[in-house]
Amino acid sequence: MIFDEIFTGFGRTGSLFACEAAGVVPDIVTLSKALTGGTLPLAATIAGKKVFDAFWSDDPMHALMHGPTFMANALACAAANASLDLFEREPRLRQVANIASALERRLAPCRGLPGVKDVRVKGAIGVVELDRIDDLDGLRARFVQEGVFIRPFGTVIYLTPAFTIGTEELARLTGVVVKVVGDM
Ligand SMILES: Cc1ncc(COP(=O)(O)O)c(C=O)c1O
């Protein structure tokens, strides 16, 4: 079983990894994005011992001969180490829990507005799902006009703030969402 935790890894959904909350131990996990705090591109594929051992060999016919050009890029690895150090020093999961309750509270006014199908929050992910978005580009432009960069897609307006976001910044983002959805 492979868990793609490129987006969810490192706390985004409220637990350090989504597989923990699901109570599942995957054979392989993919990680990226928050691995370096988004500062430099780096991805990692983590395998359990059974999978790892199956590809571990001095025989090139047996080993996983995977060598991308920028593998183990020293600068990106240093950024990842620094970001992981910060994860240990700073209360990331508490920050996520605080963001979750702020998103719950501040997006709640969207509930019941015409055209709103659902409002949901999971960790530091806040979603306002609409029945439909007729003019996606227009909606994106409207957010920019209000001074925030929010990128709706499909029928979903979503917020995935940095865990270090300030209370006022988050209130500004959610405030614009409530305003714009209310105006629609
Ligand atoms: C869940 C998930 N998997 C994979 C990817 C692609 O990752 P990468 O850009 O490192 O190939 C993304 C990118 O947004 C993602 O959100």
Coordinates of C-alpha atoms and ligand atoms in Angstrom, one line a residue:
M1 CA 0.0 0.0 0.0
I2 CA 1.4 3.4 -1.0
F3 CA 0.3 6.6 0.7
D4 CA 0.9 9.8 -1.3
E5 CA 1.5 12.2 1.6
I6 CA 3.1 14.9 -0.6
F7 CA 0.3 17.3 0.3
T8 CA -0.8 15.8 3.7
G9 CA 2.6 15.0 5.2
F10 CA 4.0 16.9 8.2
G11 CA 0.8 17.9 9.9
R12 CA -1.4 19.4 7.2
T13 CA -4.5 17.3 8.1
G14 CA -3.9 17.6 11.9
S15 CA -1.8 14.6 12.6
L16 CA 1.9 14.4 11.6
F17 CA 1.0 12.1 8.7
A18 CA -2.5 11.2 7.4
C19 CA -1.7 7.5 7.6
E20 CA -1.5 7.8 11.4
A21 CA -5.0 9.2 11.7
A22 CA -6.2 6.5 9.3
G23 CA -4.5 3.9 11.6
V24 CA -2.8 2.4 8.6
V25 CA 0.9 1.5 8.2
P26 CA 1.7 1.9 4.5
D27 CA 4.5 0.0 2.7
I28 CA 5.6 3.1 0.9
V29 CA 5.0 6.8 1.7
T30 CA 5.8 9.7 -0.7
L31 CA 6.8 13.1 0.8
S32 CA 7.6 16.5 -0.5
K33 CA 6.2 20.1 -0.1
A34 CA 6.5 20.6 3.6
L35 CA 9.7 18.5 3.8
T36 CA 11.7 21.7 3.1
G37 CA 8.9 24.0 4.4
G38 CA 8.3 24.7 0.7
T39 CA 11.6 26.5 0.4
L40 CA 13.4 24.3 -2.1
P41 CA 12.2 21.4 -4.2
L42 CA 12.9 18.0 -2.6
A43 CA 10.9 14.8 -2.5
A44 CA 11.5 11.5 -0.6
T45 CA 10.1 8.0 -1.0
I46 CA 10.1 6.1 2.2
A47 CA 9.7 2.4 2.3
G48 CA 9.2 -0.2 5.0
K49 CA 12.0 -2.7 5.6
K50 CA 10.2 -5.5 3.6
V51 CA 10.0 -3.3 0.4
F52 CA 13.4 -1.8 0.9
D53 CA 15.1 -5.1 1.4
A54 CA 13.4 -6.4 -1.8
F55 CA 15.3 -3.8 -3.8
W56 CA 18.6 -3.7 -1.9
S57 CA 21.3 -5.5 -3.7
D58 CA 24.7 -5.2 -5.3
D59 CA 23.3 -6.9 -8.3
P60 CA 22.1 -4.1 -10.7
M61 CA 19.5 -6.6 -12.1
H62 CA 18.0 -6.8 -8.7
A63 CA 18.6 -3.3 -7.2
L64 CA 16.3 -0.4 -7.9
M65 CA 18.6 1.6 -10.2
H66 CA 16.9 4.9 -9.8
G67 CA 19.2 7.9 -10.0
P68 CA 17.6 11.2 -10.9
T69 CA 20.0 14.1 -11.8
F70 CA 19.4 16.1 -8.7
M71 CA 19.1 13.2 -6.2
A72 CA 20.2 14.0 -2.7
N73 CA 20.7 17.7 -3.6
A74 CA 22.9 19.0 -0.8
L75 CA 21.2 22.4 -0.6
A76 CA 17.7 21.0 -0.6
C77 CA 18.7 18.4 2.0
A78 CA 20.1 21.1 4.2
A79 CA 16.8 23.0 3.9
A80 CA 14.9 19.9 4.8
N81 CA 17.1 19.3 7.9
A82 CA 16.5 22.9 9.0
S83 CA 12.8 22.6 8.5
L84 CA 12.6 19.3 10.4
D85 CA 14.6 21.0 13.2
L86 CA 12.0 23.7 13.3
F87 CA 9.3 21.0 13.5
E88 CA 10.9 19.7 16.7
R89 CA 11.4 23.2 18.2
E90 CA 8.1 24.8 17.3
P91 CA 4.6 23.6 18.1
R92 CA 3.5 22.7 14.6
L93 CA 0.6 20.4 15.5
R94 CA -0.7 22.9 18.0
Q95 CA -0.5 25.6 15.3
V96 CA -2.5 23.4 13.0
A97 CA -5.1 22.8 15.7
N98 CA -5.4 26.5 16.3
I99 CA -5.7 27.1 12.5
A100 CA -8.4 24.4 12.4
S101 CA -10.5 26.0 15.1
A102 CA -10.1 29.5 13.5
L103 CA -11.1 28.1 10.1
E104 CA -14.2 26.4 11.6
R105 CA -15.2 29.5 13.4
R106 CA -14.5 32.0 10.6
L107 CA -15.8 30.0 7.6
A108 CA -19.0 29.1 9.5
P109 CA -20.9 32.2 8.2
C110 CA -20.7 30.7 4.7
R111 CA -22.9 27.8 5.8
G112 CA -26.4 28.3 4.5
L113 CA -25.5 31.0 2.1
P114 CA -27.1 30.6 -1.3
G115 CA -25.0 28.4 -3.6
V116 CA -22.9 26.9 -0.7
K117 CA -23.0 23.1 -0.7
D118 CA -20.7 22.4 2.2
V119 CA -18.1 24.0 4.5
R120 CA -15.5 21.7 6.0
V121 CA -12.2 21.8 7.8
K122 CA -9.6 19.2 8.3
G123 CA -6.5 20.4 10.1
A124 CA -5.1 23.4 8.3
I125 CA -7.3 22.9 5.3
G126 CA -10.5 25.0 5.0
V127 CA -13.0 24.4 2.2
V128 CA -16.1 26.1 1.0
E129 CA -17.7 24.0 -1.6
L130 CA -20.2 25.7 -3.9
D131 CA -22.9 24.1 -6.0
R132 CA -21.1 25.4 -9.1
I133 CA -18.6 28.1 -10.1
D134 CA -19.5 29.5 -13.5
D135 CA -16.6 31.9 -14.0
L136 CA -13.5 30.4 -12.3
D137 CA -11.2 33.0 -13.8
G138 CA -13.5 35.8 -12.7
L139 CA -13.6 34.4 -9.1
R140 CA -9.8 34.2 -9.0
A141 CA -9.6 37.8 -10.2
R142 CA -12.1 38.9 -7.6
F143 CA -10.0 37.4 -4.8
V144 CA -6.9 39.2 -6.2
Q145 CA -9.0 42.4 -6.4
E146 CA -9.6 42.0 -2.6
G147 CA -5.9 41.7 -2.1
V148 CA -5.6 37.9 -1.4
F149 CA -4.3 35.1 -3.5
I150 CA -6.9 32.3 -3.3
R151 CA -7.1 29.8 -6.1
P152 CA -10.5 28.1 -6.4
F153 CA -10.8 25.1 -8.6
G154 CA -13.7 22.9 -9.7
T155 CA -16.4 23.8 -7.2
V156 CA -14.1 24.4 -4.3
I157 CA -12.7 27.5 -2.6
Y158 CA -9.9 26.3 -0.3
L159 CA -7.4 27.7 2.1
T160 CA -4.2 25.9 3.1
P161 CA -2.3 28.5 5.0
A162 CA 1.2 28.3 6.3
F163 CA 1.3 26.9 9.8
T164 CA 3.0 30.1 10.9
I165 CA 0.3 32.4 9.6
G166 CA -0.8 35.1 12.0
T167 CA -4.3 35.4 13.5
E168 CA -5.0 38.6 11.6
E169 CA -3.7 37.3 8.3
L170 CA -5.9 34.2 8.6
A171 CA -8.9 36.4 9.6
R172 CA -8.2 38.5 6.4
L173 CA -8.2 35.4 4.2
T174 CA -11.4 33.9 5.7
G175 CA -13.0 37.4 5.8
V176 CA -12.5 37.8 2.0
V177 CA -13.9 34.3 1.4
V178 CA -17.1 35.0 3.4
K179 CA -17.5 38.4 1.7
V180 CA -17.0 37.2 -1.8
V181 CA -19.2 34.1 -1.4
G182 CA -21.8 36.3 0.2
D183 CA -21.7 38.6 -2.8
M184 CA -22.0 35.8 -5.4
Ligands
LIG1 C1 -1.0 14.7 -3.3 C2 0.0 15.1 -4.3 N1 0.8 14.2 -4.9 C3 1.7 14.5 -5.8 C4 1.9 15.8 -6.2 C5 3.0 16.1 -7.2 O1 4.2 16.2 -6.6 P1 5.5 16.7 -7.3 O2 5.2 18.1 -7.8 O3 6.5 16.6 -6.2 O4 5.7 15.7 -8.4 C6 1.2 16.8 -5.7 C7 1.4 18.2 -6.1 O5 0.6 19.1 -5.9 C8 0.2 16.5 -4.7 O6 -0.6 17.4 -4.1

